[in-house]
């Protein structure tokens, strides 16, 4: 009943903000359009359509806001008026009250705010779907005197958000089950597994300590980078509902006019963004998976001018070595237009049935990808390419890999950002050297050398013990063989005794039978 009520609330919210007429206008004439026209009766629709869509998503809660955040990066798919409004969902979600925020911070830190901060800005600088951020200045302590006067950002989890997310996720799980039951193609897409993975990521995002750990991990990877900066975490002040981090000064990557006026090189920025993404994915297998403009800043400080600043690490993606290997080889094969290798890799990885004909899959992939090479990014839509690949995959029963859904979403976000910065960017040429370097390091002779270096400490421990381990193994083998021989001998002896008993019993029976026959014959005669 609670989920049915939620569905009714979604329908009512769409009606209240005047979205039903937008849906009706996109339907073909028929009974569905007539029914929706009746439902549209008295629906208020005086606001612009972009505003109505944004207000609806805000009213429906965090999951719908995140959906709007993803859409806001795809200006190639949406009109400008809708994209501009959805962009406000990135960091302009209505905040919760200052009193609530203050109480939550003091409860988490176990101290009054004045004891921890010299200054605290009660008005949030940013408010998103899951949390909001305040600025402050730390007060040093006897244990941490070096913190005195450091500028920080304080992130606070929204109160009462867990029940809302739980209700929406329950609804999504039910819808996924329905899709699997009514659609054979839906079963191939594994909607329940995809929703389950989305469930995990959302719950991870509600644990701010996990976000702090994710940020710390990425900071270690890029500590010496001249392209990306990650804020430092103040672990003594981090809790599951509140975290305190280094304040990063920059301008949102979505404010292109301000960046252009500051003299930022957009072509370099776009190329750096692509390099950062592919480095995270293939070199480290650990990537920022929520890369909308609200989470990406550009530094204008003289010594760090033009560097990316990443924020909000509640959602990160992780890939296994096997996934990285197959993905890198697939990308590189695409870039080299080696479609046969793409087909072979899909079969080797088990993403398509083993009996799939390589030639057929090769031809299908070629027909999708070949028209898009040697074109600037402004003439390519990865969304359309992925859609066509998806349509092709149905023919070959390609299984969707749930662990790669975050990567696909992030790749679309990266493309949307790069398109805004430099429409003439050649995505393929920018990413190809990164992949070639990674494959050389992992699969070439360099990879072999690095692998030997990595395993050297283990071998150093194992090699001196090899003679003893070999002797013990041989001894155990000999004992096992001897034990097997003894068991076989016992079995043979037992079978021989049984056979002897059977023969003896048969002889006694035969003797008795003959003796009886003789006695009977003597009595007759």
mmCIF file of N, CA, C and O in Angstrom, residues 73-77 331 334-335 337 339 368-389 411-412 414-420 422-430:
data_model
loop_
_atom_site.group_PDB
_atom_site.id
_atom_site.type_symbol
_atom_site.label_atom_id
_atom_site.label_comp_id
_atom_site.label_asym_id
_atom_site.label_seq_id
_atom_site.Cartn_x
_atom_site.Cartn_y
_atom_site.Cartn_z
ATOM 1 N N UNK A 73 23.557 17.257 -17.983
ATOM 2 C CA UNK A 73 24.835 17.254 -18.705
ATOM 3 C C UNK A 73 24.652 16.920 -20.179
ATOM 4 O O UNK A 73 25.620 17.020 -20.949
ATOM 5 N N UNK A 74 23.467 16.513 -20.596
ATOM 6 C CA UNK A 74 23.239 16.097 -21.985
ATOM 7 C C UNK A 74 22.478 17.172 -22.746
ATOM 8 O O UNK A 74 21.322 17.011 -23.128
ATOM 9 N N UNK A 75 23.159 18.300 -22.979
ATOM 10 C CA UNK A 75 22.537 19.395 -23.711
ATOM 11 C C UNK A 75 22.307 19.043 -25.175
ATOM 12 O O UNK A 75 21.549 19.732 -25.861
ATOM 13 N N UNK A 76 22.981 17.995 -25.651
ATOM 14 C CA UNK A 76 22.749 17.563 -27.027
ATOM 15 C C UNK A 76 21.429 16.824 -27.164
ATOM 16 O O UNK A 76 20.920 16.650 -28.273
ATOM 17 N N UNK A 77 20.849 16.394 -26.048
ATOM 18 C CA UNK A 77 19.605 15.633 -26.096
ATOM 19 C C UNK A 77 18.395 16.452 -25.654
ATOM 20 O O UNK A 77 17.263 16.066 -25.915
ATOM 21 N N UNK A 331 38.287 -0.805 -26.017
ATOM 22 C CA UNK A 331 38.427 0.590 -26.434
ATOM 23 C C UNK A 331 39.520 0.723 -27.483
ATOM 24 O O UNK A 331 39.360 1.402 -28.504
ATOM 25 N N UNK A 334 38.477 -0.572 -30.761
ATOM 26 C CA UNK A 334 37.587 0.403 -31.391
ATOM 27 C C UNK A 334 38.396 1.515 -32.052
ATOM 28 O O UNK A 334 38.157 1.893 -33.202
ATOM 29 N N UNK A 335 39.357 2.069 -31.298
ATOM 30 C CA UNK A 335 40.139 3.188 -31.816
ATOM 31 C C UNK A 335 40.957 2.788 -33.036
ATOM 32 O O UNK A 335 41.203 3.602 -33.921
ATOM 33 N N UNK A 337 39.947 0.537 -35.087
ATOM 34 C CA UNK A 337 38.947 0.008 -36.034
ATOM 35 C C UNK A 337 39.140 -1.482 -36.283
ATOM 36 O O UNK A 337 38.858 -1.986 -37.379
ATOM 37 N N UNK A 339 37.459 -4.282 -35.601
ATOM 38 C CA UNK A 339 36.169 -4.749 -35.128
ATOM 39 C C UNK A 339 36.142 -6.259 -34.886
ATOM 40 O O UNK A 339 35.362 -6.735 -34.059
ATOM 41 N N UNK A 368 27.874 0.056 -36.775
ATOM 42 C CA UNK A 368 27.519 1.066 -35.778
ATOM 43 C C UNK A 368 28.609 2.116 -35.638
ATOM 44 O O UNK A 368 28.339 3.323 -35.607
ATOM 45 N N UNK A 369 29.871 1.670 -35.543
ATOM 46 C CA UNK A 369 30.961 2.573 -35.141
ATOM 47 C C UNK A 369 31.667 3.274 -36.295
ATOM 48 O O UNK A 369 32.158 4.396 -36.128
ATOM 49 N N UNK A 370 31.752 2.648 -37.438
ATOM 50 C CA UNK A 370 32.547 3.199 -38.535
ATOM 51 C C UNK A 370 32.114 4.604 -38.958
ATOM 52 O O UNK A 370 32.962 5.463 -39.227
ATOM 53 N N UNK A 371 30.797 4.899 -38.973
ATOM 54 C CA UNK A 371 30.399 6.247 -39.431
ATOM 55 C C UNK A 371 30.852 7.384 -38.519
ATOM 56 O O UNK A 371 30.782 8.547 -38.924
ATOM 57 N N UNK A 372 31.339 7.075 -37.303
ATOM 58 C CA UNK A 372 31.617 8.143 -36.341
ATOM 59 C C UNK A 372 33.093 8.483 -36.199
ATOM 60 O O UNK A 372 33.445 9.384 -35.442
ATOM 61 N N UNK A 373 33.954 7.763 -36.882
ATOM 62 C CA UNK A 373 35.373 8.059 -36.764
ATOM 63 C C UNK A 373 35.741 9.290 -37.595
ATOM 64 O O UNK A 373 35.061 9.643 -38.560
ATOM 65 N N UNK A 374 36.857 9.918 -37.208
ATOM 66 C CA UNK A 374 37.382 11.105 -37.884
ATOM 67 C C UNK A 374 36.407 12.274 -37.844
ATOM 68 O O UNK A 374 36.422 13.145 -38.714
ATOM 69 N N UNK A 375 35.563 12.303 -36.813
ATOM 70 C CA UNK A 375 34.641 13.424 -36.653
ATOM 71 C C UNK A 375 34.950 14.130 -35.334
ATOM 72 O O UNK A 375 35.329 13.477 -34.355
ATOM 73 N N UNK A 376 34.772 15.426 -35.266
ATOM 74 C CA UNK A 376 34.906 16.106 -33.972
ATOM 75 C C UNK A 376 33.760 15.722 -33.053
ATOM 76 O O UNK A 376 32.713 15.226 -33.504
ATOM 77 N N UNK A 377 33.964 15.982 -31.765
ATOM 78 C CA UNK A 377 32.975 15.584 -30.774
ATOM 79 C C UNK A 377 31.610 16.217 -31.022
ATOM 80 O O UNK A 377 30.576 15.634 -30.706
ATOM 81 N N UNK A 378 31.585 17.428 -31.593
ATOM 82 C CA UNK A 378 30.310 18.102 -31.823
ATOM 83 C C UNK A 378 29.438 17.342 -32.825
ATOM 84 O O UNK A 378 28.233 17.553 -32.878
ATOM 85 N N UNK A 379 30.055 16.456 -33.625
ATOM 86 C CA UNK A 379 29.285 15.681 -34.595
ATOM 87 C C UNK A 379 29.037 14.247 -34.133
ATOM 88 O O UNK A 379 28.498 13.438 -34.872
ATOM 89 N N UNK A 380 29.441 13.938 -32.898
ATOM 90 C CA UNK A 380 29.291 12.586 -32.373
ATOM 91 C C UNK A 380 28.486 12.654 -31.080
ATOM 92 O O UNK A 380 28.698 13.523 -30.258
ATOM 93 N N UNK A 381 27.568 11.751 -30.909
ATOM 94 C CA UNK A 381 26.868 11.599 -29.641
ATOM 95 C C UNK A 381 27.102 10.181 -29.143
ATOM 96 O O UNK A 381 26.636 9.211 -29.748
ATOM 97 N N UNK A 382 27.868 10.067 -28.046
ATOM 98 C CA UNK A 382 28.069 8.734 -27.481
ATOM 99 C C UNK A 382 26.743 8.122 -27.059
ATOM 100 O O UNK A 382 26.588 6.902 -27.058
ATOM 101 N N UNK A 383 25.782 8.983 -26.680
ATOM 102 C CA UNK A 383 24.475 8.464 -26.327
ATOM 103 C C UNK A 383 23.834 7.717 -27.490
ATOM 104 O O UNK A 383 23.290 6.630 -27.332
ATOM 105 N N UNK A 384 23.933 8.309 -28.692
ATOM 106 C CA UNK A 384 23.365 7.652 -29.871
ATOM 107 C C UNK A 384 24.156 6.395 -30.223
ATOM 108 O O UNK A 384 23.592 5.352 -30.575
ATOM 109 N N UNK A 385 25.499 6.479 -30.110
ATOM 110 C CA UNK A 385 26.329 5.304 -30.404
ATOM 111 C C UNK A 385 25.981 4.162 -29.455
ATOM 112 O O UNK A 385 25.801 3.015 -29.876
ATOM 113 N N UNK A 386 25.875 4.488 -28.153
ATOM 114 C CA UNK A 386 25.536 3.449 -27.188
ATOM 115 C C UNK A 386 24.139 2.891 -27.443
ATOM 116 O O UNK A 386 23.901 1.691 -27.276
ATOM 117 N N UNK A 387 23.208 3.753 -27.853
ATOM 118 C CA UNK A 387 21.859 3.283 -28.141
ATOM 119 C C UNK A 387 21.876 2.299 -29.312
ATOM 120 O O UNK A 387 21.239 1.241 -29.270
ATOM 121 N N UNK A 388 22.635 2.627 -30.373
ATOM 122 C CA UNK A 388 22.710 1.730 -31.524
ATOM 123 C C UNK A 388 23.420 0.434 -31.169
ATOM 124 O O UNK A 388 23.035 -0.647 -31.627
ATOM 125 N N UNK A 389 24.464 0.541 -30.341
ATOM 126 C CA UNK A 389 25.136 -0.681 -29.885
ATOM 127 C C UNK A 389 24.179 -1.536 -29.056
ATOM 128 O O UNK A 389 24.190 -2.765 -29.142
ATOM 129 N N UNK A 411 30.815 7.980 -18.343
ATOM 130 C CA UNK A 411 31.336 8.283 -19.670
ATOM 131 C C UNK A 411 30.441 9.286 -20.384
ATOM 132 O O UNK A 411 30.922 10.203 -21.055
ATOM 133 N N UNK A 412 29.128 9.141 -20.218
ATOM 134 C CA UNK A 412 28.204 10.104 -20.823
ATOM 135 C C UNK A 412 28.353 11.487 -20.175
ATOM 136 O O UNK A 412 28.277 12.517 -20.849
ATOM 137 N N UNK A 414 31.124 12.683 -18.871
ATOM 138 C CA UNK A 414 32.390 13.228 -19.364
ATOM 139 C C UNK A 414 32.209 13.779 -20.770
ATOM 140 O O UNK A 414 32.719 14.850 -21.106
ATOM 141 N N UNK A 415 31.473 13.039 -21.589
ATOM 142 C CA UNK A 415 31.235 13.523 -22.946
ATOM 143 C C UNK A 415 30.454 14.832 -22.919
ATOM 144 O O UNK A 415 30.753 15.764 -23.672
ATOM 145 N N UNK A 416 29.432 14.909 -22.035
ATOM 146 C CA UNK A 416 28.653 16.135 -21.954
ATOM 147 C C UNK A 416 29.486 17.326 -21.532
ATOM 148 O O UNK A 416 29.367 18.416 -22.096
ATOM 149 N N UNK A 417 30.394 17.120 -20.555
ATOM 150 C CA UNK A 417 31.268 18.202 -20.119
ATOM 151 C C UNK A 417 32.239 18.599 -21.228
ATOM 152 O O UNK A 417 32.469 19.780 -21.482
ATOM 153 N N UNK A 418 32.858 17.598 -21.867
ATOM 154 C CA UNK A 418 33.822 17.885 -22.930
ATOM 155 C C UNK A 418 33.158 18.608 -24.098
ATOM 156 O O UNK A 418 33.752 19.494 -24.723
ATOM 157 N N UNK A 419 31.899 18.259 -24.371
ATOM 158 C CA UNK A 419 31.186 18.909 -25.472
ATOM 159 C C UNK A 419 30.984 20.400 -25.188
ATOM 160 O O UNK A 419 31.077 21.232 -26.084
ATOM 161 N N UNK A 420 30.716 20.741 -23.916
ATOM 162 C CA UNK A 420 30.537 22.145 -23.564
ATOM 163 C C UNK A 420 31.845 22.923 -23.687
ATOM 164 O O UNK A 420 31.854 24.081 -24.086
ATOM 165 N N UNK A 422 34.855 21.993 -25.464
ATOM 166 C CA UNK A 422 35.514 21.990 -26.775
ATOM 167 C C UNK A 422 34.782 21.048 -27.722
ATOM 168 O O UNK A 422 35.101 19.852 -27.791
ATOM 169 N N UNK A 423 33.797 21.558 -28.448
ATOM 170 C CA UNK A 423 33.046 20.703 -29.374
ATOM 171 C C UNK A 423 33.926 20.079 -30.454
ATOM 172 O O UNK A 423 33.526 19.080 -31.065
ATOM 173 N N UNK A 424 35.097 20.658 -30.724
ATOM 174 C CA UNK A 424 35.974 20.126 -31.768
ATOM 175 C C UNK A 424 36.936 19.057 -31.244
ATOM 176 O O UNK A 424 37.775 18.556 -31.992
ATOM 177 N N UNK A 425 36.835 18.711 -29.964
ATOM 178 C CA UNK A 425 37.727 17.706 -29.389
ATOM 179 C C UNK A 425 37.531 16.361 -30.081
ATOM 180 O O UNK A 425 36.402 15.907 -30.280
ATOM 181 N N UNK A 426 38.646 15.722 -30.454
ATOM 182 C CA UNK A 426 38.606 14.370 -30.996
ATOM 183 C C UNK A 426 38.765 13.405 -29.822
ATOM 184 O O UNK A 426 39.872 13.175 -29.318
ATOM 185 N N UNK A 427 37.640 12.863 -29.361
ATOM 186 C CA UNK A 427 37.642 12.010 -28.173
ATOM 187 C C UNK A 427 38.526 10.790 -28.362
ATOM 188 O O UNK A 427 39.244 10.359 -27.458
ATOM 189 N N UNK A 428 38.494 10.225 -29.566
ATOM 190 C CA UNK A 428 39.244 8.988 -29.821
ATOM 191 C C UNK A 428 40.750 9.252 -29.730
ATOM 192 O O UNK A 428 41.487 8.509 -29.076
ATOM 193 N N UNK A 429 41.225 10.310 -30.399
ATOM 194 C CA UNK A 429 42.662 10.588 -30.418
ATOM 195 C C UNK A 429 43.177 10.991 -29.039
ATOM 196 O O UNK A 429 44.326 10.737 -28.691
ATOM 197 N N UNK A 430 42.318 11.620 -28.249
ATOM 198 C CA UNK A 430 42.728 12.024 -26.905
ATOM 199 C C UNK A 430 42.869 10.824 -25.977
ATOM 200 O O UNK A 430 43.798 10.758 -25.165
#
